[in-house]
């Protein structure tokens, strides 16, 4: 199949990228390759393979290469590196771009394990991290130092869903010679044009919407041309690799991601609007919903067709955590578990205030995070109603005590 990746719409690219099209006589899907050792017919062929990715299975095979090509086509990246988890994609990138004496600007809304890596391993390496207000926008320029090498963004932010002004942050970063690294998992590779907005490296926990079925762990590092070489060198030195089985699962998920996201988006909007109407809820954190925090920037920078199903809700201060626990425990369809992006709905209690340097007081009230899956949305709302009934009963008993 010729490379028409810039001509086709998103759903078409996801269906065809990484496949050979009419040049291929055989199965629709690329073959599943499981391989460590690669054989060569003679010494000349072995010599020719040195320095290439064909020399050993750790450097990939037909299945992993097909996934890399498909992800590059989806987001417009120059190169893709696949890692065993989303966290390993983040840590590999930061290790590649930072050295002792460097300074990192990290969004205060980052994924908690990202913070742990900054506060421990990077600190031990002599890299200083400053956590900045995710709503800083162009004002981040005042925090950039001569040794600031990376500005890390996550938009919407983990747990609190702040939408960052990425073009303004990128302009400030690039003017100072720094690069912008993004945890783009919420957006997915099709939810925004990350590289056009100024991102230099876009990272995904492919475990989420790319795999889409909660049955494989994987990370993806998508880079611009300038940063491929240093990141790939670090990747190789760390000995990172994924197997063909997981790559095949991710390819399967990628083919249907656009269609799944459309359902996630529609159902999540219904759930968000229902939650906003509940008197116990002070705020629904879902940027695609009109009136939600960050909606205007989200509308400017994101593709509304591919909003995902992850959101948060903050309760009023008079709701206690035991009442929220009763809500969660009383649902049947919302599973209690970490991760998100699969076909199933999930719910968790959250407490962002414990890991925030900026505006922590804003997040001290009880909160929940919900992933709205592919179930019938009427059933999901009925399930949440059951949970809220339990919350209200707990509140009634507390008042009566």
CSV table of N, CA, C and O in Angstrom, one decimal, residues 295-384:
chain,number,residue,atom,x,y,z
A,295,UNK,N,-12.2,24.1,29.2
A,295,UNK,CA,-12.9,23.7,28.0
A,295,UNK,C,-12.5,24.5,26.7
A,295,UNK,O,-12.4,24.0,25.6
A,296,UNK,N,-12.3,25.8,26.9
A,296,UNK,CA,-12.0,26.7,25.8
A,296,UNK,C,-10.7,26.3,25.1
A,296,UNK,O,-10.6,26.2,23.9
A,297,UNK,N,-9.7,26.0,26.0
A,297,UNK,CA,-8.4,25.6,25.4
A,297,UNK,C,-8.5,24.2,24.8
A,297,UNK,O,-8.0,23.9,23.7
A,298,UNK,N,-9.2,23.3,25.5
A,298,UNK,CA,-9.5,22.0,24.9
A,298,UNK,C,-10.1,22.1,23.5
A,298,UNK,O,-9.7,21.4,22.6
A,299,UNK,N,-11.1,22.9,23.4
A,299,UNK,CA,-11.8,23.1,22.1
A,299,UNK,C,-10.9,23.6,21.0
A,299,UNK,O,-11.0,23.2,19.9
A,300,UNK,N,-10.0,24.5,21.4
A,300,UNK,CA,-9.0,25.0,20.5
A,300,UNK,C,-8.0,24.0,20.0
A,300,UNK,O,-7.7,24.0,18.8
A,301,UNK,N,-7.5,23.2,20.9
A,301,UNK,CA,-6.3,22.3,20.6
A,301,UNK,C,-6.6,20.9,20.3
A,301,UNK,O,-5.8,20.2,19.8
A,302,UNK,N,-7.8,20.4,20.7
A,302,UNK,CA,-8.1,19.0,20.6
A,302,UNK,C,-9.1,18.7,19.6
A,302,UNK,O,-9.9,19.6,19.2
A,303,UNK,N,-9.2,17.5,19.1
A,303,UNK,CA,-10.1,17.1,18.1
A,303,UNK,C,-11.4,16.5,18.8
A,303,UNK,O,-11.3,15.5,19.5
A,304,UNK,N,-12.5,17.2,18.8
A,304,UNK,CA,-13.7,16.8,19.6
A,304,UNK,C,-14.2,15.5,19.2
A,304,UNK,O,-15.0,14.9,20.0
A,305,UNK,N,-13.9,15.0,18.0
A,305,UNK,CA,-14.4,13.6,17.6
A,305,UNK,C,-13.8,12.5,18.5
A,305,UNK,O,-14.4,11.4,18.6
A,306,UNK,N,-12.6,12.8,19.1
A,306,UNK,CA,-11.9,11.7,19.7
A,306,UNK,C,-11.6,11.9,21.2
A,306,UNK,O,-10.6,11.5,21.7
A,307,UNK,N,-12.5,12.6,21.9
A,307,UNK,CA,-12.4,12.8,23.3
A,307,UNK,C,-12.5,11.4,24.0
A,307,UNK,O,-13.3,10.6,23.5
A,308,UNK,N,-11.8,11.2,25.0
A,308,UNK,CA,-11.8,9.9,25.7
A,308,UNK,C,-12.8,9.8,26.8
A,308,UNK,O,-13.6,10.8,27.0
A,309,UNK,N,-12.8,8.8,27.6
A,309,UNK,CA,-13.9,8.5,28.6
A,309,UNK,C,-13.4,8.7,30.0
A,309,UNK,O,-14.1,8.3,30.9
A,310,UNK,N,-12.3,9.4,30.2
A,310,UNK,CA,-11.8,9.5,31.6
A,310,UNK,C,-12.1,10.9,32.1
A,310,UNK,O,-11.9,11.9,31.4
A,311,UNK,N,-12.6,10.9,33.3
A,311,UNK,CA,-13.0,12.2,34.0
A,311,UNK,C,-12.9,12.1,35.5
A,311,UNK,O,-12.7,11.0,36.0
A,312,UNK,N,-13.1,13.2,36.1
A,312,UNK,CA,-13.1,13.2,37.6
A,312,UNK,C,-14.3,14.0,38.1
A,312,UNK,O,-15.0,14.7,37.3
A,313,UNK,N,-14.6,13.9,39.4
A,313,UNK,CA,-15.6,14.6,40.0
A,313,UNK,C,-15.2,15.0,41.4
A,313,UNK,O,-14.6,14.2,42.1
A,314,UNK,N,-15.4,16.3,41.8
A,314,UNK,CA,-15.1,16.7,43.1
A,314,UNK,C,-16.4,17.0,43.9
A,314,UNK,O,-17.3,17.6,43.3
A,315,UNK,N,-16.5,16.5,45.1
A,315,UNK,CA,-17.7,16.6,45.9
A,315,UNK,C,-17.6,17.9,46.8
A,315,UNK,O,-16.5,18.4,47.0
A,316,UNK,N,-18.7,18.3,47.3
A,316,UNK,CA,-18.8,19.4,48.2
A,316,UNK,C,-18.1,19.0,49.5
A,316,UNK,O,-18.0,17.8,49.8
A,317,UNK,N,-17.6,20.0,50.3
A,317,UNK,CA,-16.9,19.7,51.5
A,317,UNK,C,-17.6,18.9,52.5
A,317,UNK,O,-17.0,18.3,53.4
A,318,UNK,N,-19.0,19.0,52.5
A,318,UNK,CA,-19.8,18.3,53.5
A,318,UNK,C,-20.0,16.9,53.3
A,318,UNK,O,-20.6,16.1,54.0
A,319,UNK,N,-19.4,16.4,52.1
A,319,UNK,CA,-19.5,15.0,51.8
A,319,UNK,C,-18.2,14.3,52.3
A,319,UNK,O,-17.1,14.9,52.1
A,320,UNK,N,-18.3,13.3,53.1
A,320,UNK,CA,-17.1,12.7,53.7
A,320,UNK,C,-16.6,11.5,52.8
A,320,UNK,O,-17.3,11.0,52.0
A,321,UNK,N,-15.4,11.1,53.1
A,321,UNK,CA,-14.8,10.0,52.2
A,321,UNK,C,-15.5,8.6,52.5
A,321,UNK,O,-15.6,7.8,51.5
A,322,UNK,N,-16.1,8.4,53.6
A,322,UNK,CA,-16.8,7.2,53.9
A,322,UNK,C,-18.1,7.1,53.0
A,322,UNK,O,-18.5,6.1,52.5
A,323,UNK,N,-18.7,8.3,52.8
A,323,UNK,CA,-19.9,8.3,52.0
A,323,UNK,C,-19.5,8.1,50.5
A,323,UNK,O,-20.2,7.4,49.8
A,324,UNK,N,-18.4,8.6,50.1
A,324,UNK,CA,-17.9,8.3,48.7
A,324,UNK,C,-17.5,6.9,48.5
A,324,UNK,O,-17.8,6.3,47.5
A,325,UNK,N,-17.0,6.3,49.6
A,325,UNK,CA,-16.7,4.8,49.5
A,325,UNK,C,-17.9,4.0,49.4
A,325,UNK,O,-18.0,3.0,48.7
A,326,UNK,N,-19.0,4.4,50.1
A,326,UNK,CA,-20.3,3.7,49.9
A,326,UNK,C,-20.8,3.8,48.5
A,326,UNK,O,-21.3,2.9,48.0
A,327,UNK,N,-20.6,5.0,47.9
A,327,UNK,CA,-21.0,5.1,46.5
A,327,UNK,C,-20.3,4.1,45.6
A,327,UNK,O,-20.9,3.4,44.8
A,328,UNK,N,-18.9,4.1,45.8
A,328,UNK,CA,-18.1,3.3,44.9
A,328,UNK,C,-18.4,1.8,45.2
A,328,UNK,O,-18.6,1.0,44.2
A,329,UNK,N,-18.6,1.4,46.4
A,329,UNK,CA,-18.8,0.0,46.8
A,329,UNK,C,-20.2,-0.5,46.3
A,329,UNK,O,-20.4,-1.7,46.1
A,330,UNK,N,-21.1,0.4,46.1
A,330,UNK,CA,-22.5,0.0,45.7
A,330,UNK,C,-22.7,0.0,44.2
A,330,UNK,O,-23.8,-0.4,43.8
A,331,UNK,N,-21.7,0.3,43.4
A,331,UNK,CA,-21.9,0.2,42.0
A,331,UNK,C,-21.6,-1.3,41.5
A,331,UNK,O,-20.8,-1.9,42.2
A,332,UNK,N,-22.2,-1.7,40.5
A,332,UNK,CA,-22.0,-3.1,40.0
A,332,UNK,C,-21.2,-3.1,38.7
A,332,UNK,O,-20.4,-3.9,38.4
A,333,UNK,N,-21.5,-2.1,37.8
A,333,UNK,CA,-20.8,-2.0,36.5
A,333,UNK,C,-19.5,-1.3,36.5
A,333,UNK,O,-18.7,-1.6,35.6
A,334,UNK,N,-19.3,-0.4,37.4
A,334,UNK,CA,-18.0,0.3,37.5
A,334,UNK,C,-17.1,-0.5,38.4
A,334,UNK,O,-17.2,-0.6,39.6
A,335,UNK,N,-16.1,-1.1,37.7
A,335,UNK,CA,-15.1,-1.9,38.5
A,335,UNK,C,-14.2,-1.0,39.3
A,335,UNK,O,-14.0,0.2,38.9
A,336,UNK,N,-13.6,-1.5,40.4
A,336,UNK,CA,-12.7,-0.7,41.2
A,336,UNK,C,-11.3,-1.2,40.8
A,336,UNK,O,-10.9,-2.3,41.2
A,337,UNK,N,-10.6,-0.3,40.2
A,337,UNK,CA,-9.2,-0.7,39.7
A,337,UNK,C,-8.5,0.4,39.0
A,337,UNK,O,-9.1,1.3,38.6
A,338,UNK,N,-7.2,0.2,39.0
A,338,UNK,CA,-6.3,1.2,38.4
A,338,UNK,C,-6.3,1.0,36.9
A,338,UNK,O,-6.8,0.0,36.4
A,339,UNK,N,-5.6,1.9,36.2
A,339,UNK,CA,-5.6,2.0,34.8
A,339,UNK,C,-6.9,2.5,34.2
A,339,UNK,O,-7.8,2.8,35.0
A,340,UNK,N,-7.0,2.5,32.9
A,340,UNK,CA,-8.2,3.0,32.2
A,340,UNK,C,-8.0,2.8,30.7
A,340,UNK,O,-6.9,2.3,30.3
A,341,UNK,N,-9.0,3.1,29.9
A,341,UNK,CA,-8.8,3.0,28.5
A,341,UNK,C,-9.3,1.7,27.9
A,341,UNK,O,-9.3,1.6,26.6
A,342,UNK,N,-9.7,0.7,28.7
A,342,UNK,CA,-10.2,-0.5,28.2
A,342,UNK,C,-11.7,-0.3,27.9
A,342,UNK,O,-12.3,0.8,27.9
A,343,UNK,N,-12.3,-1.4,27.5
A,343,UNK,CA,-13.8,-1.4,27.1
A,343,UNK,C,-14.7,-1.3,28.4
A,343,UNK,O,-15.8,-0.9,28.3
A,344,UNK,N,-14.1,-1.5,29.6
A,344,UNK,CA,-14.9,-1.5,30.8
A,344,UNK,C,-14.8,-0.2,31.5
A,344,UNK,O,-13.9,0.5,31.5
A,345,UNK,N,-15.9,0.0,32.3
A,345,UNK,CA,-16.0,1.2,33.1
A,345,UNK,C,-15.3,1.0,34.5
A,345,UNK,O,-15.3,-0.1,35.0
A,346,UNK,N,-14.7,2.0,35.0
A,346,UNK,CA,-13.9,1.9,36.3
A,346,UNK,C,-14.2,3.1,37.1
A,346,UNK,O,-14.5,4.2,36.6
A,347,UNK,N,-14.0,3.0,38.4
A,347,UNK,CA,-14.1,4.1,39.4
A,347,UNK,C,-13.2,3.9,40.5
A,347,UNK,O,-12.9,2.8,41.0
A,348,UNK,N,-12.6,5.1,41.0
A,348,UNK,CA,-11.6,5.1,42.1
A,348,UNK,C,-11.8,6.3,42.9
A,348,UNK,O,-12.1,7.4,42.4
A,349,UNK,N,-11.6,6.2,44.2
A,349,UNK,CA,-11.4,7.5,45.0
A,349,UNK,C,-10.1,8.1,44.8
A,349,UNK,O,-9.1,7.3,44.6
A,350,UNK,N,-10.0,9.4,44.8
A,350,UNK,CA,-8.7,10.0,44.5
A,350,UNK,C,-8.4,11.1,45.6
A,350,UNK,O,-9.4,11.7,46.1
A,351,UNK,N,-7.2,11.5,45.8
A,351,UNK,CA,-6.8,12.5,46.7
A,351,UNK,C,-5.6,13.3,46.1
A,351,UNK,O,-4.4,13.1,46.5
A,352,UNK,N,-5.8,14.1,45.1
A,352,UNK,CA,-4.7,14.8,44.5
A,352,UNK,C,-3.9,15.7,45.4
A,352,UNK,O,-2.7,16.0,45.2
A,353,UNK,N,-4.5,16.2,46.5
A,353,UNK,CA,-3.9,17.2,47.4
A,353,UNK,C,-2.6,16.7,48.0
A,353,UNK,O,-1.7,17.5,48.3
A,354,UNK,N,-2.5,15.4,48.1
A,354,UNK,CA,-1.3,14.9,48.8
A,354,UNK,C,0.0,15.0,47.9
A,354,UNK,O,1.1,14.8,48.4
A,355,UNK,N,-0.2,15.2,46.6
A,355,UNK,CA,1.0,15.2,45.8
A,355,UNK,C,1.0,16.5,44.9
A,355,UNK,O,1.5,16.5,43.8
A,356,UNK,N,0.6,17.6,45.5
A,356,UNK,CA,0.6,18.8,44.8
A,356,UNK,C,1.4,19.9,45.5
A,356,UNK,O,1.3,20.0,46.7
A,357,UNK,N,2.1,20.7,44.7
A,357,UNK,CA,2.9,21.8,45.3
A,357,UNK,C,2.1,23.1,45.1
A,357,UNK,O,2.3,24.1,45.8
A,358,UNK,N,1.2,23.1,44.0
A,358,UNK,CA,0.4,24.3,43.7
A,358,UNK,C,-1.1,24.0,43.9
A,358,UNK,O,-1.6,23.0,43.5
A,359,UNK,N,-1.7,25.0,44.5
A,359,UNK,CA,-3.2,24.9,44.6
A,359,UNK,C,-3.7,23.6,45.2
A,359,UNK,O,-4.7,23.1,44.9
A,360,UNK,N,-2.9,23.1,46.2
A,360,UNK,CA,-3.3,21.8,46.8
A,360,UNK,C,-4.7,21.9,47.5
A,360,UNK,O,-5.5,21.0,47.5
A,361,UNK,N,-4.9,23.1,48.1
A,361,UNK,CA,-6.2,23.3,48.9
A,361,UNK,C,-7.4,23.2,48.0
A,361,UNK,O,-8.5,22.9,48.5
A,362,UNK,N,-7.2,23.3,46.7
A,362,UNK,CA,-8.4,23.2,45.8
A,362,UNK,C,-8.9,21.8,45.7
A,362,UNK,O,-10.0,21.5,45.3
A,363,UNK,N,-8.0,20.8,46.1
A,363,UNK,CA,-8.3,19.4,45.9
A,363,UNK,C,-8.5,18.6,47.2
A,363,UNK,O,-8.2,17.4,47.2
A,364,UNK,N,-8.8,19.3,48.3
A,364,UNK,CA,-8.9,18.6,49.5
A,364,UNK,C,-10.2,17.9,49.7
A,364,UNK,O,-10.3,16.9,50.6
A,365,UNK,N,-11.3,18.3,49.1
A,365,UNK,CA,-12.6,17.6,49.2
A,365,UNK,C,-12.5,16.2,48.6
A,365,UNK,O,-11.6,15.9,47.7
A,366,UNK,N,-13.4,15.3,49.0
A,366,UNK,CA,-13.4,14.0,48.4
A,366,UNK,C,-13.6,14.0,46.9
A,366,UNK,O,-14.3,14.9,46.4
A,367,UNK,N,-12.9,13.2,46.2
A,367,UNK,CA,-13.0,13.1,44.7
A,367,UNK,C,-13.0,11.7,44.2
A,367,UNK,O,-12.6,10.8,44.9
A,368,UNK,N,-13.5,11.5,43.0
A,368,UNK,CA,-13.5,10.2,42.3
A,368,UNK,C,-13.0,10.4,40.9
A,368,UNK,O,-13.0,11.5,40.3
A,369,UNK,N,-12.4,9.4,40.4
A,369,UNK,CA,-12.1,9.3,39.0
A,369,UNK,C,-12.9,8.2,38.3
A,369,UNK,O,-13.0,7.1,38.9
A,370,UNK,N,-13.5,8.5,37.2
A,370,UNK,CA,-14.3,7.5,36.5
A,370,UNK,C,-13.7,7.3,35.1
A,370,UNK,O,-13.3,8.3,34.4
A,371,UNK,N,-13.7,6.1,34.6
A,371,UNK,CA,-13.5,5.8,33.2
A,371,UNK,C,-14.8,5.2,32.7
A,371,UNK,O,-15.3,4.2,33.2
A,372,UNK,N,-15.4,5.9,31.7
A,372,UNK,CA,-16.7,5.5,31.1
A,372,UNK,C,-16.4,4.6,29.9
A,372,UNK,O,-15.8,5.0,28.9
A,373,UNK,N,-16.8,3.3,30.1
A,373,UNK,CA,-16.5,2.3,29.1
A,373,UNK,C,-17.5,2.2,28.0
A,373,UNK,O,-18.2,3.2,27.7
A,374,UNK,N,-17.6,1.1,27.4
A,374,UNK,CA,-18.4,0.8,26.2
A,374,UNK,C,-19.8,0.2,26.5
A,374,UNK,O,-20.5,-0.2,25.6
A,375,UNK,N,-20.1,0.1,27.8
A,375,UNK,CA,-21.4,-0.4,28.2
A,375,UNK,C,-22.5,0.6,27.8
A,375,UNK,O,-22.2,1.8,27.4
A,376,UNK,N,-23.8,0.1,27.8
A,376,UNK,CA,-24.9,1.0,27.5
A,376,UNK,C,-24.9,2.2,28.5
A,376,UNK,O,-24.9,1.9,29.7
A,377,UNK,N,-24.9,3.4,28.1
A,377,UNK,CA,-24.8,4.5,29.0
A,377,UNK,C,-26.0,4.6,29.9
A,377,UNK,O,-25.8,5.0,31.1
A,378,UNK,N,-27.1,4.2,29.5
A,378,UNK,CA,-28.3,4.2,30.4
A,378,UNK,C,-28.0,3.3,31.6
A,378,UNK,O,-28.4,3.6,32.7
A,379,UNK,N,-27.4,2.1,31.3
A,379,UNK,CA,-27.1,1.2,32.4
A,379,UNK,C,-26.1,1.8,33.3
A,379,UNK,O,-26.1,1.6,34.6
A,380,UNK,N,-25.1,2.5,32.8
A,380,UNK,CA,-24.0,3.1,33.6
A,380,UNK,C,-24.6,4.2,34.5
A,380,UNK,O,-24.3,4.3,35.7
A,381,UNK,N,-25.5,5.0,34.0
A,381,UNK,CA,-26.1,6.0,34.8
A,381,UNK,C,-27.0,5.4,35.9
A,381,UNK,O,-27.0,5.9,37.0
A,382,UNK,N,-27.7,4.4,35.6
A,382,UNK,CA,-28.5,3.7,36.6
A,382,UNK,C,-27.6,3.1,37.7
A,382,UNK,O,-27.9,3.1,38.9
A,383,UNK,N,-26.5,2.6,37.3
A,383,UNK,CA,-25.5,2.1,38.3
A,383,UNK,C,-25.0,3.2,39.2
A,383,UNK,O,-24.8,3.0,40.4
A,384,UNK,N,-24.7,4.3,38.6
A,384,UNK,CA,-24.2,5.5,39.4
A,384,UNK,C,-25.3,6.0,40.3
A,384,UNK,O,-25.1,6.4,41.4
